[in-house]
C-alpha cells in the first residue's frame, strides 16, 4: 500500500454563505452540490482545486453529526478524505486495529470507508479508492472544467496528545510519524498540542496568493500574514 493522497478537506459551517465567501476569496469555480449528502442530514458545496477538493457542509437537521460537531466546538475543520491504492488492505488494517468503519460503499468507480471519529480521533476520516485513480466521484460531473489552479499542501490537527494521535493515524495509513508529522504522497499532516481534538488549519498553494489576501481583507476576514481565518479554520497560503 503506497502512502495515501490528500484529496478532499471539509469545513462544517452554519450556512452556505461560507461557501460563497470561499469561492469569492479563493477565486474558485462553480461548486458541485452533492445530493447524496442528504443521507447525513447535510447540504454542501464542493469546489475543485487542481485535482483536490474543498467542501463546505451545512447541517439541515438537529440530529446531523455535523450539527453536533458545531454545537460542541463551533464551525471548523470537519473531515479529511484520503485516496488509497489498496482499499482491501486498508480495510483489513483498520479492522485489525479495532477502528470501526461506520459507513462503507463500493461502486464501480469508487470504494469508500468512513472511520469512526471516536476511534481514530482528530476528525472524521474517509479513505477512498477511485477507479481510475485520477477520477473523483464526489467532485461531481465535469469537475475538471470547474477546477481552479492550486493544491493542498498540508492540514494541521490539534489534540491534547499529538504524539499518540500522529502514531494512530500513521498506523492506519502504514506510515511512521516523524516529529508529529505524517508525510503523505502529496501533502503533510501536522499534529500539534491543544485542548481538544480539532482540525484547525488547511494549507494551500494558489497562483494568485497576493490577490487572495487582498480579497480576504476586502471581505473583512481576519488576516495575519499569509493566513486567513474563516468558519473556525485557518487557511494558510504557502506561496
Tab-separated table of C-alpha atoms in Angstrom:
chain	number	residue	atom	x	y	z
A	1	UNK	CA	0.000	0.000	0.000
A	2	UNK	CA	1.555	3.297	-1.106
A	3	UNK	CA	1.278	6.476	1.020
A	4	UNK	CA	-2.184	7.988	0.597
A	5	UNK	CA	-3.011	11.208	-1.175
A	6	UNK	CA	-4.965	14.034	0.411
A	7	UNK	CA	-7.930	14.506	-1.935
A	8	UNK	CA	-10.586	16.458	-0.014
A	9	UNK	CA	-10.881	18.679	3.066
A	10	UNK	CA	-14.209	19.587	4.616
A	11	UNK	CA	-15.432	22.543	6.686
A	12	UNK	CA	-18.630	22.267	8.742
A	13	UNK	CA	-20.419	25.625	8.751
A	14	UNK	CA	-23.754	27.075	9.779
A	15	UNK	CA	-24.541	28.486	6.351
A	16	UNK	CA	-23.608	28.066	2.711
A	17	UNK	CA	-22.667	31.744	2.856
A	18	UNK	CA	-19.283	30.356	3.929
A	19	UNK	CA	-19.028	28.579	0.570
A	20	UNK	CA	-19.899	31.795	-1.261
A	21	UNK	CA	-17.189	33.662	0.646
A	22	UNK	CA	-14.596	30.972	-0.056
A	23	UNK	CA	-15.470	30.976	-3.747
A	24	UNK	CA	-15.017	34.733	-3.940
A	25	UNK	CA	-11.872	35.000	-1.826
A	26	UNK	CA	-10.011	31.964	-3.209
A	27	UNK	CA	-11.132	32.540	-6.797
A	28	UNK	CA	-12.780	29.134	-7.142
A	29	UNK	CA	-15.029	27.790	-9.880
A	30	UNK	CA	-18.643	26.800	-9.520
A	31	UNK	CA	-19.285	24.303	-6.723
A	32	UNK	CA	-20.990	20.942	-7.012
A	33	UNK	CA	-23.980	20.438	-4.698
A	34	UNK	CA	-23.952	16.714	-3.961
A	35	UNK	CA	-27.488	15.440	-3.304
A	36	UNK	CA	-26.012	12.295	-1.731
A	37	UNK	CA	-25.021	14.145	1.447
A	38	UNK	CA	-28.698	14.418	2.325
A	39	UNK	CA	-28.213	10.919	3.785
A	40	UNK	CA	-26.127	12.573	6.510
A	41	UNK	CA	-28.527	15.481	7.115
A	42	UNK	CA	-26.446	17.932	5.081
A	43	UNK	CA	-26.343	20.268	2.134
A	44	UNK	CA	-22.945	21.063	0.661
A	45	UNK	CA	-20.778	22.795	-1.903
A	46	UNK	CA	-17.705	21.045	-3.348
A	47	UNK	CA	-15.018	23.112	-5.079
A	48	UNK	CA	-12.291	21.607	-7.271
A	49	UNK	CA	-8.729	22.904	-6.740
A	50	UNK	CA	-6.419	21.129	-9.141
A	51	UNK	CA	-7.495	17.522	-8.659
A	52	UNK	CA	-8.255	18.063	-4.954
A	53	UNK	CA	-11.448	19.340	-3.365
A	54	UNK	CA	-12.578	21.810	-0.721
A	55	UNK	CA	-16.046	21.122	0.648
A	56	UNK	CA	-18.388	23.079	2.882
A	57	UNK	CA	-21.116	21.088	4.626
A	58	UNK	CA	-24.103	22.636	6.407
A	59	UNK	CA	-26.353	20.577	8.689
A	60	UNK	CA	-30.067	20.637	7.922
A	61	UNK	CA	-31.300	18.664	10.945
A	62	UNK	CA	-30.572	18.785	14.665
A	63	UNK	CA	-29.593	15.102	14.548
A	64	UNK	CA	-26.922	15.511	11.872
A	65	UNK	CA	-23.425	14.635	13.145
A	66	UNK	CA	-22.176	17.934	11.700
A	67	UNK	CA	-24.758	19.772	13.839
A	68	UNK	CA	-23.433	18.089	16.962
A	69	UNK	CA	-19.885	18.915	15.874
A	70	UNK	CA	-20.704	22.612	15.517
A	71	UNK	CA	-22.718	22.732	18.731
A	72	UNK	CA	-19.829	21.123	20.613
A	73	UNK	CA	-16.953	23.279	19.380
A	74	UNK	CA	-18.128	25.708	16.711
A	75	UNK	CA	-17.627	25.744	12.961
A	76	UNK	CA	-14.371	24.308	11.707
A	77	UNK	CA	-12.418	21.537	10.031
A	78	UNK	CA	-14.723	18.547	9.990
A	79	UNK	CA	-13.475	15.811	7.692
A	80	UNK	CA	-10.459	14.713	5.670
A	81	UNK	CA	-10.723	12.338	2.720
A	82	UNK	CA	-7.691	10.383	1.586
A	83	UNK	CA	-7.062	8.307	-1.527
A	84	UNK	CA	-5.619	4.821	-1.191
A	85	UNK	CA	-4.467	2.482	-3.933
A	86	UNK	CA	-5.450	-0.631	-1.964
A	87	UNK	CA	-8.809	-0.399	-0.219
A	88	UNK	CA	-8.846	-4.086	0.711
A	89	UNK	CA	-5.531	-3.766	2.560
A	90	UNK	CA	-6.639	-0.534	4.236
A	91	UNK	CA	-9.875	-2.089	5.497
A	92	UNK	CA	-8.006	-5.119	6.786
A	93	UNK	CA	-5.550	-2.828	8.571
A	94	UNK	CA	-8.170	-0.655	10.311
A	95	UNK	CA	-10.235	-3.697	11.278
A	96	UNK	CA	-7.154	-5.225	12.860
A	97	UNK	CA	-6.537	-2.009	14.791
A	98	UNK	CA	-10.063	-2.149	16.198
A	99	UNK	CA	-11.096	1.049	14.402
A	100	UNK	CA	-14.737	0.860	13.426
A	101	UNK	CA	-15.879	1.579	9.889
A	102	UNK	CA	-19.164	3.453	10.251
A	103	UNK	CA	-20.013	3.795	6.536
A	104	UNK	CA	-18.847	1.765	3.564
A	105	UNK	CA	-19.694	1.933	-0.107
A	106	UNK	CA	-18.432	0.032	-3.142
A	107	UNK	CA	-19.443	1.472	-6.515
A	108	UNK	CA	-17.973	0.740	-9.944
A	109	UNK	CA	-15.982	3.993	-9.885
A	110	UNK	CA	-15.098	4.317	-6.182
A	111	UNK	CA	-14.953	2.500	-2.852
A	112	UNK	CA	-15.001	4.402	0.435
A	113	UNK	CA	-14.941	3.795	4.173
A	114	UNK	CA	-15.598	6.346	6.915
A	115	UNK	CA	-13.699	5.646	10.130
A	116	UNK	CA	-15.346	6.235	13.491
A	117	UNK	CA	-14.091	9.595	14.819
A	118	UNK	CA	-14.118	8.289	18.399
A	119	UNK	CA	-11.705	5.532	17.345
A	120	UNK	CA	-9.294	7.482	15.143
A	121	UNK	CA	-9.585	10.948	16.724
A	122	UNK	CA	-8.955	14.417	15.333
A	123	UNK	CA	-11.553	14.462	12.557
A	124	UNK	CA	-13.875	12.278	10.571
A	125	UNK	CA	-11.619	10.333	8.212
A	126	UNK	CA	-12.672	8.754	4.961
A	127	UNK	CA	-10.358	6.603	2.862
A	128	UNK	CA	-11.408	6.144	-0.746
A	129	UNK	CA	-10.156	4.254	-3.788
A	130	UNK	CA	-11.344	5.855	-7.046
A	131	UNK	CA	-11.315	3.955	-10.324
A	132	UNK	CA	-9.492	5.163	-12.379
A	133	UNK	CA	-7.077	6.660	-9.873
A	134	UNK	CA	-7.347	10.222	-11.187
A	135	UNK	CA	-11.131	10.334	-11.003
A	136	UNK	CA	-13.238	11.613	-8.096
A	137	UNK	CA	-16.945	10.878	-7.951
A	138	UNK	CA	-17.530	13.305	-5.074
A	139	UNK	CA	-16.418	16.251	-7.214
A	140	UNK	CA	-19.462	15.858	-9.434
A	141	UNK	CA	-19.783	15.704	-13.214
A	142	UNK	CA	-17.382	17.959	-15.113
A	143	UNK	CA	-15.247	18.850	-12.102
A	144	UNK	CA	-12.132	19.196	-14.233
A	145	UNK	CA	-13.740	22.008	-16.234
A	146	UNK	CA	-14.690	23.792	-12.981
A	147	UNK	CA	-11.327	23.321	-11.291
A	148	UNK	CA	-9.258	26.303	-10.174
A	149	UNK	CA	-5.454	26.047	-10.219
A	150	UNK	CA	-3.743	25.241	-6.939
A	151	UNK	CA	-3.254	22.420	-4.451
A	152	UNK	CA	-3.386	21.496	-0.777
A	153	UNK	CA	-0.029	21.427	0.982
A	154	UNK	CA	-0.967	20.358	4.491
A	155	UNK	CA	-3.519	20.052	7.267
A	156	UNK	CA	-2.972	20.688	10.976
A	157	UNK	CA	-4.702	18.701	13.711
A	158	UNK	CA	-4.789	19.910	17.298
A	159	UNK	CA	-5.095	17.397	20.146
A	160	UNK	CA	-4.133	17.002	23.808
A	161	UNK	CA	-1.687	14.205	22.902
A	162	UNK	CA	-0.227	14.907	19.452
A	163	UNK	CA	2.336	12.102	19.618
A	164	UNK	CA	-0.356	9.495	20.238
A	165	UNK	CA	-2.680	10.857	17.548
A	166	UNK	CA	0.114	11.025	14.974
A	167	UNK	CA	1.034	7.431	15.783
A	168	UNK	CA	-2.574	6.247	15.466
A	169	UNK	CA	-3.099	7.938	12.104
A	170	UNK	CA	0.244	6.577	10.967
A	171	UNK	CA	-0.829	3.034	11.820
A	172	UNK	CA	-3.968	3.471	9.731
A	173	UNK	CA	-2.006	4.606	6.692
A	174	UNK	CA	1.042	2.400	7.172
A	175	UNK	CA	3.247	5.434	7.863
A	176	UNK	CA	5.711	6.293	10.613
A	177	UNK	CA	5.265	9.626	12.373
A	178	UNK	CA	8.294	11.930	12.173
A	179	UNK	CA	8.305	14.685	14.823
A	180	UNK	CA	4.498	14.822	14.921
A	181	UNK	CA	4.284	14.803	11.130
A	182	UNK	CA	2.990	12.313	8.591
A	183	UNK	CA	4.292	12.663	5.055
A	184	UNK	CA	1.628	11.710	2.527
A	185	UNK	CA	2.193	11.278	-1.196
A	186	UNK	CA	1.336	14.930	-1.858
A	187	UNK	CA	0.910	16.735	1.481
A	188	UNK	CA	1.889	16.744	5.154
A	189	UNK	CA	-0.257	16.201	8.243
A	190	UNK	CA	0.913	18.114	11.318
A	191	UNK	CA	-0.188	17.255	14.862
A	192	UNK	CA	0.033	19.998	17.482
A	193	UNK	CA	-0.908	20.266	21.148
A	194	UNK	CA	-4.243	21.828	22.036
A	195	UNK	CA	-7.218	21.492	24.358
A	196	UNK	CA	-9.347	19.227	22.159
A	197	UNK	CA	-9.227	17.096	19.017
A	198	UNK	CA	-9.755	19.526	16.158
A	199	UNK	CA	-8.581	20.111	12.599
A	200	UNK	CA	-7.514	23.756	12.715
A	201	UNK	CA	-5.616	24.635	9.523
A	202	UNK	CA	-5.579	23.880	5.789
A	203	UNK	CA	-2.512	24.769	3.729
A	204	UNK	CA	-2.701	25.844	0.080
A	205	UNK	CA	-0.559	26.834	-2.835
A	206	UNK	CA	-2.536	29.173	-5.096
A	207	UNK	CA	-1.164	31.059	-8.117
A	208	UNK	CA	-2.684	34.410	-7.080
A	209	UNK	CA	-1.945	34.364	-3.351
A	210	UNK	CA	-1.460	38.128	-3.071
A	211	UNK	CA	-4.867	38.755	-4.656
A	212	UNK	CA	-6.415	36.151	-2.340
A	213	UNK	CA	-5.104	38.037	0.701
A	214	UNK	CA	-6.398	41.308	-0.719
A	215	UNK	CA	-9.855	39.857	-1.356
A	216	UNK	CA	-9.944	38.408	2.170
A	217	UNK	CA	-9.243	41.849	3.622
A	218	UNK	CA	-11.973	43.356	1.440
A	219	UNK	CA	-14.389	40.790	2.956
A	220	UNK	CA	-13.224	41.826	6.454
A	221	UNK	CA	-11.935	38.338	7.200
A	222	UNK	CA	-9.209	38.116	9.872
A	223	UNK	CA	-5.823	38.070	8.102
A	224	UNK	CA	-2.447	37.562	9.749
A	225	UNK	CA	0.497	37.398	7.394
A	226	UNK	CA	-0.385	34.722	4.833
A	227	UNK	CA	-3.167	33.203	6.958
A	228	UNK	CA	-6.912	33.818	6.631
A	229	UNK	CA	-9.493	32.794	9.225
A	230	UNK	CA	-12.995	31.733	8.226
A	231	UNK	CA	-15.613	29.485	9.817
A	232	UNK	CA	-13.279	28.239	12.529
A	233	UNK	CA	-10.456	27.217	10.192
A	234	UNK	CA	-7.182	28.898	9.230
A	235	UNK	CA	-6.333	28.910	5.541
A	236	UNK	CA	-2.560	29.284	5.180
A	237	UNK	CA	-1.114	30.287	1.822
A	238	UNK	CA	2.302	28.722	1.334
A	239	UNK	CA	3.396	30.892	-1.606
